[in-house]
Amino acid sequence: MRKIGLVAGVGAVLVWCLLPVVWIISLSFKSQAAVSGGTDPGFLPLDSFTGFANYADVLADDQFRRAIINSIGISLIATLLSVMIATLAAYAIARLEFKGKKLVLTTALAIAMFPVVSLVSPLFDLWRTIGLYDTWPGLILPYMSFTLPLAIWTLSAFFREIPWEMEQAAQVDGATSWQAFRKVIVPLAAPGVFTAAILTFFFAWNDFVFGITLTSTENARPIPAALSFFVGPDPFQRPAGLLAAAAVVATIPIVLIVLVFQRKIVAGLTSGAVKG
Amino acid sequence: MAAITLKNIVKKYGDGFAAVNDVSIDIADGEFVILVGPSGCGKSTLLRMIVGLEDITSGDMMIGDRKVNDLAPRDRNLAMVFQNYALYPHLSVYENIAFPLRLAGAPDQEVDEKVRNASKTLELDEHLERKPGNLSGGQRQRVAMGRAIVREADAFLFDEPLSNLDAKLRGQMRTEIARLQKRLGITTVYVTHDQTEAMTLGDRVAVLKRGYLQQLATPRELYENPGNLFVAGFIGSPPMNFLPAEVDGTTVTLPFGTVQIPEEKAERAQGKGVLMAGIRPEFFEDAQIADKVGSDSTFTADIDFVEWLGNETYAYIPFEAPPEVEAKMRELEADLEGEGLRTQLVVSLDGSSRIKEGDKAEIYVDATKMHLFDPATGENLTVDREHAGEIPDHALVTAG
């Protein structure tokens, strides 16, 4: 009885979460005419099935390819930099005594509380003046500043969990502070590093507001913004099938990244370090 | 390999608390020295100052001919085994042991050779590919030792390495450490609060109390010639008995009666008023079975409680002490982290003794081995200086 309830509950949640995704996938296999004409209203694409034609069209589109490259590039660079800076900052916060430690932590939190929208217009003006408008760095910078606080908080919690002796042992074994950090502390904090990386990547990949405001051409426009400009070959008809295909394609990298990173998040990695 | 010399080492924390006070210890090349004392005595701090994990406030720390006060731990070429082992959980046993060599940039072939050697010595061969998390306590302990012996360090430092093991394993590892040290002949400093480890492992033992060195001597010297009350009470289990005593000529008056002591000892204790006599439990014997009973060295006592252990019997005999002696004993108990519940005599009798609880028994005491302490300073008045190792002057003034 309990088992049936569990299965039903899990099923309900799965349907609730995955239905939109499945729907998008189903749309992406329907022909343009069928979607806009409503000739094939069924869930499964039957007589309007076009195979991978939509995907081929999407990938053939130069604008979309640029957007994909922009998104991947910008998100990866932002994630990388953010995680690197956050790791160093969090280590300092967790391990060193310095003046203004509290200030750094509270400021970081305060930044995270700002609504994104309230910063967009000043940034727009600023970026235009200093020439960052419509460039990769123009997006990487705001992404980093919004993800750093969370990354720092997550990571400093992880660092605090690592026993001091690990580092001291490494130093006695002949490591410099940097070697001890890189060879012992960072590997032990890996779950934290990857958690921070996933969160940062999510934020950067899914951002729409910055993406649409701070860019004007395919020079730096990321996918979510590009999708809203996506018109396909016929400007008078919204290419729903193409859009659906584009959305699916845009989801693939993030699914891959999460799957890869998730393996690295192994809880309890530090077990066995000290007495048990 | 090298000698380690501590000269007037002081450690003061920012709040002015002095964890280590003016400690000087010469550790010869290849010697096994134990730092022992109750918790908070500064023994671990001292060890961490040798290895470089704590700053030295003043004094000189020499390893070989080098002054290492300001050297980083990695430049001191010492190997340390931490109390909780501090193994690297993300590395296999092999890589844990290889870690110091890898840092030194040793070629793979050399690393492999040395790691295999160390693992053979410590019988870790079948565990080399496992992670520390999957090992038992004793195995982790051995990995930590492997990491220490794999490189040619100048000295080994151990920080209570056995305190996390169960009693049986502790005994085994103790012998193992002793054997290893003798074989490698490497200078070793070992911190412990366990006096069995201190007595069995060390060539010499340094007893510390509240940051002050009390006595530095061989285990036998410590046991037979403690420099002051603290050392006398700390070394030995069950601990030495302390009784109020008055000396008149060669006659010592104890709560139970009078005993005779040798003239040279009596001489040094003349005219000092009430003293504290220190008599180890095994200096007593059931008069019924002792071989050399004289009427001047036996007394009758009410036995309060008896513990029969087979090979020996512990009997407890309560006594009354004058207030100044009792106060001193309470202070000493506090220093030794004991609970001074009552003033009582613990006597260790032969296992064949038939004395029972509530008996009025005749007990023999070998008073020639009795020590007499000045209750004000704690100084052992009857100490044999030639067989007591080093006793710093302050240990005779400030000691409790």
XYZ file of C-alpha atoms in Angstrom:
676
model
C 0.000 0.000 0.000
C 2.768 2.369 0.974
C 4.672 1.352 -2.097
C 1.780 2.184 -4.376
C 1.453 5.596 -2.725
C 5.133 6.237 -3.215
C 5.033 5.272 -6.871
C 1.953 7.414 -7.444
C 3.516 10.383 -5.689
C 6.769 10.132 -7.578
C 4.822 9.703 -10.822
C 2.772 12.816 -10.160
C 5.861 14.897 -9.443
C 7.616 13.564 -12.538
C 4.655 14.355 -14.782
C 4.352 17.817 -13.254
C 8.023 18.590 -13.824
C 8.690 16.852 -17.097
C 5.478 17.443 -19.030
C 6.544 20.859 -20.384
C 9.869 19.427 -21.413
C 8.304 16.475 -23.189
C 5.834 18.806 -24.837
C 8.614 20.984 -26.179
C 10.364 17.914 -27.525
C 7.152 16.752 -29.167
C 6.641 20.186 -30.753
C 10.170 20.185 -32.071
C 9.371 17.165 -34.226
C 6.215 18.657 -35.780
C 6.169 20.493 -39.078
C 5.823 24.230 -39.161
C 2.475 24.140 -40.936
C 0.964 21.615 -38.564
C 1.813 23.706 -35.494
C 0.534 27.022 -36.788
C -2.455 25.486 -38.609
C -3.397 23.217 -35.731
C -3.826 20.239 -38.070
C -2.108 17.789 -35.761
C -3.256 18.694 -32.248
C -2.235 15.344 -30.725
C 0.577 15.046 -28.238
C 2.599 12.731 -30.449
C 3.626 14.085 -33.852
C 1.819 11.657 -36.200
C 1.237 12.718 -39.797
C 3.085 15.987 -39.207
C 6.263 14.212 -38.111
C 9.178 15.901 -39.813
C 12.045 13.983 -38.360
C 15.033 16.108 -37.513
C 14.240 18.751 -40.092
C 13.648 21.440 -37.472
C 16.923 20.618 -35.773
C 18.766 20.750 -39.070
C 17.192 24.132 -39.814
C 18.078 25.475 -36.373
C 21.663 24.319 -36.570
C 21.943 25.709 -40.070
C 20.941 29.113 -38.769
C 24.002 31.286 -38.391
C 22.464 33.498 -35.706
C 21.633 30.513 -33.549
C 25.069 28.981 -33.914
C 26.616 32.254 -32.838
C 24.278 32.425 -29.861
C 25.199 28.910 -28.786
C 28.891 29.719 -28.986
C 28.321 32.965 -27.063
C 26.366 31.228 -24.337
C 28.809 28.392 -23.889
C 31.802 30.717 -23.938
C 30.375 33.346 -21.640
C 28.925 30.866 -19.152
C 32.052 28.750 -18.978
C 34.385 31.712 -18.541
C 32.099 33.276 -15.926
C 31.854 29.953 -14.071
C 35.566 29.327 -14.191
C 36.546 32.781 -12.987
C 33.804 32.929 -10.396
C 34.728 29.549 -8.917
C 38.429 30.358 -8.899
C 37.959 33.683 -7.173
C 35.372 32.241 -4.811
C 37.686 29.364 -3.855
C 40.512 31.711 -2.940
C 38.208 34.136 -1.148
C 36.408 31.400 0.752
C 39.696 29.843 1.816
C 40.861 33.175 3.165
C 37.577 33.685 4.969
C 37.582 30.209 6.471
C 41.254 29.981 7.430
C 42.811 33.392 7.879
C 42.259 36.091 10.438
C 42.100 39.499 8.835
C 40.349 42.771 9.394
C 37.102 43.259 7.528
C 36.300 39.557 7.246
C 32.742 40.129 8.410
C 32.442 43.084 6.057
C 33.413 40.957 3.059
C 30.837 38.326 3.959
C 27.988 40.755 4.564
C 28.781 42.807 1.469
C 28.802 39.653 -0.588
C 25.394 38.742 0.758
C 24.060 42.245 0.196
C 25.086 42.114 -3.455
C 23.237 38.871 -3.922
C 20.075 40.522 -2.599
C 19.952 43.261 -5.271
C 17.230 42.614 -7.823
C 18.864 42.068 -11.187
C 16.414 44.389 -12.936
C 17.344 47.381 -10.809
C 20.943 47.165 -11.980
C 20.286 46.675 -15.644
C 19.710 50.267 -16.757
C 22.695 51.805 -14.960
C 24.858 48.988 -16.279
C 23.557 49.642 -19.791
C 24.703 53.282 -19.599
C 27.998 52.409 -17.943
C 28.820 49.633 -20.392
C 28.081 51.900 -23.393
C 30.381 54.592 -21.995
C 33.336 52.344 -21.276
C 32.876 50.182 -24.344
C 31.805 46.923 -22.729
C 28.384 47.000 -24.331
C 27.709 44.021 -26.561
C 30.922 42.212 -25.643
C 31.625 38.944 -23.776
C 33.242 40.654 -20.797
C 30.173 42.894 -20.607
C 28.124 39.840 -19.656
C 30.793 37.865 -17.818
C 31.293 40.640 -15.265
C 27.686 40.915 -14.053
C 27.315 37.120 -14.035
C 30.374 36.810 -11.842
C 29.318 39.502 -9.427
C 25.917 37.908 -8.943
C 27.186 34.366 -8.503
C 30.285 35.077 -6.419
C 28.459 35.685 -3.121
C 26.671 32.359 -3.214
C 29.828 30.575 -4.319
C 31.852 32.180 -1.526
C 29.298 31.230 1.112
C 28.996 27.665 -0.106
C 32.730 27.170 -0.363
C 33.702 28.744 2.939
C 31.300 26.332 4.638
C 33.106 23.479 2.924
C 36.553 24.755 3.846
C 35.566 25.109 7.454
C 34.742 21.395 7.517
C 38.233 20.346 6.485
C 40.398 19.577 9.514
C 43.323 21.939 10.038
C 45.621 18.971 10.502
C 45.325 18.101 6.822
C 47.066 21.280 5.898
C 49.585 21.111 8.695
C 50.440 17.552 7.750
C 51.018 18.673 4.181
C 53.271 21.481 5.348
C 55.307 19.125 7.499
C 55.515 16.761 4.534
C 57.249 19.532 2.646
C 54.476 21.445 0.914
C 54.384 25.202 0.509
C 51.149 26.876 1.571
C 50.112 26.994 -2.068
C 50.901 23.316 -2.621
C 49.002 22.370 0.519
C 46.048 24.378 -0.752
C 46.146 22.955 -4.250
C 46.971 19.322 -3.510
C 45.090 18.765 -0.287
C 42.514 21.436 0.451
C 41.028 21.943 -3.009
C 40.598 18.217 -3.735
C 38.886 17.831 -0.375
C 36.625 20.784 -1.097
C 35.868 19.450 -4.588
C 32.194 18.743 -3.817
C 31.833 22.351 -2.754
C 33.722 23.626 -5.773
C 31.483 21.689 -8.134
C 28.322 22.746 -6.325
C 29.386 26.340 -6.725
C 30.270 25.695 -10.360
C 26.842 24.235 -11.156
C 25.036 27.118 -9.487
C 27.141 29.670 -11.327
C 26.722 27.943 -14.652
C 22.933 27.749 -14.175
C 22.708 31.419 -13.448
C 24.830 32.437 -16.410
C 23.199 30.049 -18.859
C 19.620 30.872 -17.958
C 19.997 34.631 -17.619
C 17.715 36.588 -19.883
C 17.603 40.146 -18.506
C 21.299 40.935 -18.801
C 21.528 39.033 -22.036
C 18.858 41.028 -23.788
C 19.775 44.433 -22.318
C 23.518 44.464 -22.587
C 23.802 43.077 -26.112
C 22.621 44.293 -29.481
C 24.077 41.893 -32.043
C 25.130 38.279 -32.278
C 28.512 39.530 -31.163
C 27.683 38.569 -27.595
C 23.981 37.688 -27.489
C 23.391 34.496 -25.481
C 20.813 31.832 -26.289
C 17.868 32.913 -24.093
C 17.992 36.378 -25.628
C 18.627 35.031 -29.095
C 15.596 32.751 -28.899
C 13.340 35.762 -28.428
C 14.733 37.268 -31.635
C 14.494 34.021 -33.506
C 12.186 34.420 -36.452
C 13.246 31.770 -38.872
C 12.848 32.067 -42.640
C 9.339 33.585 -42.623
C 9.144 36.801 -40.574
C 5.301 36.758 -40.494
C 4.896 33.330 -38.963
C 6.290 32.414 -35.550
C 8.337 29.309 -36.195
C 7.082 27.332 -33.210
C 8.638 24.066 -34.352
C 11.999 25.712 -34.897
C 11.804 27.497 -31.559
C 11.036 24.236 -29.813
C 13.977 22.567 -31.507
C 16.211 25.494 -30.563
C 15.052 25.308 -26.943
C 15.841 21.594 -26.821
C 19.265 22.181 -28.316
C 19.853 24.954 -25.761
C 19.010 22.575 -22.923
C 21.459 19.891 -23.941
C 24.681 21.585 -22.768
C 23.319 22.297 -19.325
C 22.093 18.738 -18.890
C 25.514 17.473 -19.913
C 27.341 19.835 -17.558
C 25.149 18.941 -14.613
C 25.616 15.229 -15.260
C 29.382 15.629 -15.439
C 29.635 17.814 -12.343
C 27.178 15.747 -10.352
C 29.572 12.820 -10.336
C 32.110 14.991 -8.615
C 29.735 15.876 -5.824
C 30.395 12.868 -3.672
C 29.243 13.498 -0.174
C 31.435 12.454 2.720
C 34.639 12.619 0.782
C 36.552 13.649 3.869
C 35.595 10.544 5.806
C 38.681 8.640 6.854
C 40.865 11.689 7.015
C 41.013 11.717 10.756
C 40.118 9.208 13.421
C 36.951 7.280 12.872
C 69.432 12.413 11.386
C 70.280 15.053 13.889
C 70.265 16.122 17.485
C 67.567 18.543 18.580
C 68.354 21.234 21.105
C 65.754 23.345 22.865
C 67.250 26.345 24.628
C 65.073 28.380 26.990
C 62.033 27.925 24.780
C 59.079 30.154 25.671
C 55.648 30.238 24.090
C 53.418 33.152 25.020
C 50.034 33.631 23.416
C 48.584 36.990 22.472
C 46.626 37.209 25.716
C 49.827 36.835 27.749
C 49.201 33.194 28.664
C 52.486 31.315 28.705
C 51.936 27.783 27.436
C 55.604 26.861 27.556
C 58.036 28.442 29.997
C 61.785 28.422 29.664
C 62.114 24.794 28.625
C 65.576 23.508 27.766
C 66.021 19.968 26.515
C 68.982 18.400 24.726
C 67.949 15.509 22.555
C 70.902 13.480 21.339
C 71.116 12.060 17.840
C 69.097 8.847 17.727
C 67.581 9.323 21.143
C 63.928 8.578 21.951
C 62.589 11.339 24.187
C 59.094 11.423 25.639
C 57.244 14.591 26.567
C 54.696 13.716 29.195
C 52.360 15.574 31.518
C 48.689 16.173 32.263
C 46.619 17.975 29.633
C 47.439 21.645 29.319
C 51.034 21.158 30.365
C 52.339 22.426 27.037
C 53.718 19.148 25.721
C 51.881 19.286 22.398
C 52.698 22.969 21.990
C 56.347 22.157 22.528
C 56.218 19.454 19.875
C 54.463 21.761 17.436
C 57.166 24.350 18.060
C 59.816 21.803 17.156
C 58.062 20.975 13.897
C 57.284 24.600 13.125
C 53.506 24.721 13.382
C 53.687 27.149 16.325
C 55.817 30.261 16.525
C 58.511 30.417 19.156
C 58.185 33.495 21.361
C 61.762 33.346 22.588
C 64.595 30.883 22.953
C 66.566 28.874 20.419
C 65.423 25.793 18.573
C 68.340 23.942 17.001
C 68.165 20.920 14.738
C 71.680 19.659 14.197
C 73.691 22.856 13.888
C 70.905 24.872 12.316
C 68.823 27.369 14.196
C 65.321 26.714 12.893
C 63.246 29.272 14.825
C 62.118 31.064 11.706
C 62.086 28.193 9.242
C 58.800 26.987 7.765
C 57.827 23.403 8.637
C 58.797 22.165 5.181
C 62.340 23.481 5.581
C 62.964 21.660 8.860
C 62.985 18.178 7.351
C 61.067 16.555 10.198
C 58.390 13.896 9.928
C 55.345 14.020 12.161
C 52.557 11.610 13.031
C 49.444 13.467 14.139
C 47.101 12.388 16.879
C 44.259 11.887 14.412
C 46.670 10.734 11.665
C 45.690 13.512 9.223
C 45.733 11.189 6.228
C 44.728 12.606 2.865
C 41.332 11.001 2.258
C 41.300 11.681 -1.480
C 44.535 9.792 -2.044
C 45.145 6.048 -1.939
C 47.359 4.580 0.756
C 50.151 4.419 -1.816
C 49.826 8.084 -2.703
C 49.493 9.057 0.950
C 52.837 7.478 1.689
C 54.313 8.852 -1.528
C 53.087 12.380 -0.841
C 56.287 13.790 0.742
C 58.388 12.236 -2.029
C 56.163 13.639 -4.754
C 56.437 17.074 -3.208
C 60.197 16.731 -3.211
C 59.955 15.933 -6.910
C 61.413 12.436 -6.668
C 61.379 10.366 -9.898
C 58.605 7.752 -10.130
C 60.960 4.821 -9.840
C 62.476 6.096 -6.612
C 59.038 6.884 -5.208
C 57.843 3.393 -5.990
C 60.870 1.758 -4.432
C 60.653 3.752 -1.212
C 56.888 3.404 -0.851
C 57.107 -0.367 -1.331
C 59.875 -0.523 1.232
C 57.874 1.426 3.782
C 54.718 -0.570 3.134
C 56.641 -3.794 3.563
C 58.041 -2.620 6.885
C 54.576 -1.686 8.093
C 52.770 -4.646 6.482
C 50.574 -2.436 4.366
C 51.252 -4.204 1.075
C 47.742 -5.479 0.467
C 46.175 -2.104 1.299
C 48.215 0.123 -1.002
C 45.387 0.809 -3.439
C 42.710 1.434 -0.809
C 41.556 4.800 0.453
C 42.132 5.731 4.104
C 38.373 5.839 4.698
C 38.191 2.058 4.265
C 40.967 1.244 6.712
C 40.770 0.296 10.377
C 42.235 2.518 13.076
C 45.429 0.500 13.360
C 45.924 0.483 9.600
C 45.441 4.241 9.405
C 47.985 4.605 12.156
C 50.442 2.556 10.132
C 49.812 4.624 7.002
C 50.563 7.761 8.994
C 53.808 6.170 10.135
C 54.576 5.114 6.589
C 54.278 8.701 5.457
C 56.790 9.612 8.137
C 59.403 6.916 7.504
C 59.325 7.089 3.722
C 61.578 10.104 3.512
C 64.906 10.619 5.167
C 63.753 13.017 7.846
C 66.084 14.303 10.540
C 63.702 13.262 13.283
C 60.292 11.737 13.968
C 57.726 13.587 15.985
C 54.717 11.794 17.414
C 51.741 13.625 18.889
C 49.823 11.137 21.047
C 49.731 8.687 18.145
C 48.080 5.833 20.011
C 45.390 7.666 21.924
C 42.687 6.840 19.373
C 43.322 3.091 19.386
C 41.754 0.517 21.652
C 43.821 -0.913 24.475
C 44.988 -4.090 22.744
C 46.024 -2.379 19.536
C 47.721 0.335 21.542
C 49.985 -2.228 23.141
C 50.864 -3.753 19.769
C 51.555 -0.427 18.104
C 53.653 0.664 21.058
C 56.001 -2.260 20.594
C 55.969 -1.649 16.860
C 56.994 1.984 17.270
C 59.743 1.051 19.701
C 61.084 -1.618 17.348
C 60.927 0.698 14.346
C 62.733 3.467 16.156
C 65.498 1.161 17.326
C 65.929 -0.225 13.834
C 66.011 3.112 12.077
C 67.985 4.725 14.875
C 66.316 8.036 14.241
C 65.926 10.867 16.736
C 62.358 10.753 18.058
C 60.230 13.049 20.168
C 57.002 11.513 21.389
C 54.183 13.282 23.185
C 51.848 11.293 25.386
C 49.834 11.530 28.575
C 49.979 7.788 29.039
C 52.666 6.850 31.495
C 52.952 3.273 30.288
C 54.010 4.643 26.907
C 56.314 7.111 28.595
C 58.028 4.484 30.733
C 58.331 1.769 28.076
C 59.262 3.769 24.996
C 61.551 6.509 26.121
C 65.295 6.621 26.531
C 64.568 9.713 28.554
C 61.330 11.274 29.702
C 60.622 14.973 30.153
C 57.854 15.623 32.667
C 56.056 18.925 32.175
C 53.599 20.825 34.323
C 51.875 24.029 33.257
C 54.545 24.840 30.736
C 57.463 24.183 33.088
C 59.880 21.315 32.719
C 59.860 19.390 35.993
C 62.426 16.709 35.392
C 64.242 15.155 32.470
C 65.549 11.696 33.229
C 65.421 8.046 32.295
C 62.223 6.239 33.267
C 64.039 4.424 36.074
C 65.502 7.614 37.464
C 62.101 9.262 37.377
C 60.542 6.392 39.219
C 63.202 5.960 41.837
C 64.302 9.559 42.259
C 61.517 11.988 41.490
C 62.692 15.586 41.883
C 59.514 16.905 43.400
C 56.013 16.024 44.563
C 54.505 16.478 41.108
C 56.818 14.038 39.353
C 56.516 11.604 42.239
C 52.737 11.693 42.004
C 52.607 11.603 38.219
C 54.883 8.648 37.574
C 53.688 5.294 38.836
C 50.371 3.519 38.989
C 48.807 3.278 41.483
C 50.454 6.549 42.432
C 52.886 7.128 45.260
C 51.324 7.579 48.703
C 51.871 10.870 50.444
C 51.692 10.975 54.243
C 52.373 13.663 56.791
C 55.677 12.908 58.503
C 57.871 14.319 61.238
C 61.544 13.512 61.360
C 63.472 13.256 64.597
C 66.918 11.768 64.232
C 66.422 8.699 62.076
C 62.900 8.168 63.339
C 60.029 9.215 61.134
C 56.595 9.583 62.675
C 53.801 8.670 60.279
C 50.048 8.581 61.016
C 50.347 4.839 61.635
C 53.432 4.782 63.789
C 57.125 5.330 63.550
C 59.668 3.901 61.142
C 63.433 4.187 60.831
C 65.118 5.712 57.777
C 68.783 5.692 56.735
C 70.972 8.353 58.300
C 71.917 10.223 55.111
C 68.282 10.715 54.251
C 67.384 11.763 57.769
C 70.186 14.297 57.810
C 68.755 16.255 54.922
C 65.315 16.412 56.485
C 66.225 17.671 59.919
C 64.411 20.603 61.471
C 61.917 21.215 58.708
C 58.744 20.630 60.711
C 55.958 18.617 59.118
C 57.095 16.997 55.887
C 55.369 14.824 53.346
C 56.604 11.284 53.067
C 56.306 9.605 49.704
C 56.072 5.832 49.754
C 55.231 3.763 46.691
C 52.464 1.168 47.159
C 54.835 -1.738 46.507
C 57.121 -0.743 49.389
C 54.443 -2.131 51.672
C 53.834 -5.796 52.313
C 51.603 -7.966 54.407
C 53.742 -8.625 57.503
C 52.510 -12.223 57.494
C 54.290 -13.003 54.246
C 57.113 -10.442 54.084
C 60.597 -11.952 54.450
C 62.412 -9.268 56.393
C 60.119 -8.076 59.107
C 61.476 -5.950 61.919
C 59.296 -4.575 64.660
C 60.457 -1.034 63.906
C 59.070 -1.145 60.407
C 55.656 -2.675 60.832
C 52.398 -1.100 61.877
C 48.837 -2.177 62.371
C 46.091 -0.566 60.337
C 42.369 -0.871 59.660
C 41.850 -2.109 56.110
C 39.025 -0.186 54.513
C 38.819 -1.908 51.180
C 40.639 -4.617 49.217
C 41.074 -5.224 45.493
C 42.458 -8.627 44.615
C 44.012 -8.786 41.144
C 45.469 -12.275 41.282
C 49.152 -11.442 41.206
C 48.773 -8.646 43.719
C 46.300 -7.100 46.122
C 45.584 -3.427 46.567
C 44.484 -2.527 50.092
C 43.148 0.906 51.018
C 43.858 2.384 54.436
C 42.304 5.746 55.360
C 44.216 8.182 57.572
C 43.842 11.660 59.026
C 46.159 14.415 57.829
C 46.869 17.797 59.357
C 45.187 20.654 57.420
C 48.360 22.027 55.778
C 49.305 18.623 54.424
C 45.784 17.931 53.307
C 45.616 21.259 51.470
C 48.870 20.428 49.730
C 47.547 17.052 48.694
C 44.370 18.552 47.256
C 46.489 20.956 45.233
C 48.615 18.112 43.975
C 45.555 16.094 43.026
C 44.277 19.024 41.011
C 47.628 19.283 39.199
C 47.529 15.593 38.440
C 43.944 15.818 37.232
C 42.855 13.377 39.892
C 40.012 13.655 42.333
C 41.310 13.969 45.862
C 38.331 12.346 47.440
C 39.892 11.159 50.653
C 43.273 10.837 52.259
C 44.068 7.188 52.070
C 47.010 4.921 51.724
C 47.115 2.493 48.805
C 49.305 -0.478 49.517
C 50.179 -3.158 47.031
C 50.437 -6.535 48.728
C 51.346 -9.934 47.392
C 48.514 -11.819 45.748
C 48.760 -14.560 48.342
C 47.901 -12.151 51.150
C 44.715 -13.136 53.000
C 43.933 -9.675 54.320
C 40.236 -8.841 54.005
C 38.096 -5.741 54.253
C 37.546 -4.637 57.836
C 40.608 -6.507 59.085
C 43.090 -5.043 61.497
C 46.236 -6.070 59.676
C 49.909 -5.815 60.327
C 51.674 -4.142 57.427
C 55.384 -4.057 56.781
C 56.941 -1.002 55.100
C 60.376 -0.744 53.496
C 61.199 2.731 54.738
C 64.685 2.855 53.218
C 63.123 3.752 49.878
C 60.923 6.457 51.365
C 61.193 9.979 49.981
C 60.641 13.107 52.055
C 59.195 16.220 50.443
C 59.079 19.794 51.654
C 55.331 20.567 51.596
C 55.950 24.280 50.944
C 58.047 23.937 47.777
C 57.367 20.348 46.817
C 61.111 19.691 46.673
C 62.238 16.151 47.244
C 64.692 16.530 50.151
C 65.982 12.997 49.865
C 66.576 12.958 46.119
C 69.737 11.268 44.888
C 70.931 13.991 42.528
C 73.319 11.739 40.678
C 70.567 9.420 39.618
C 67.800 11.876 38.982
C 68.678 13.214 35.549
C 68.117 16.939 35.129
C 65.934 18.853 37.551
C 65.606 22.541 36.653
C 65.862 24.888 39.651
C 62.396 26.305 39.195
C 60.939 22.828 39.551
C 62.023 22.934 43.185
C 60.470 26.313 43.877
C 57.301 26.601 41.878
C 56.301 22.971 41.864
C 53.197 21.923 43.686
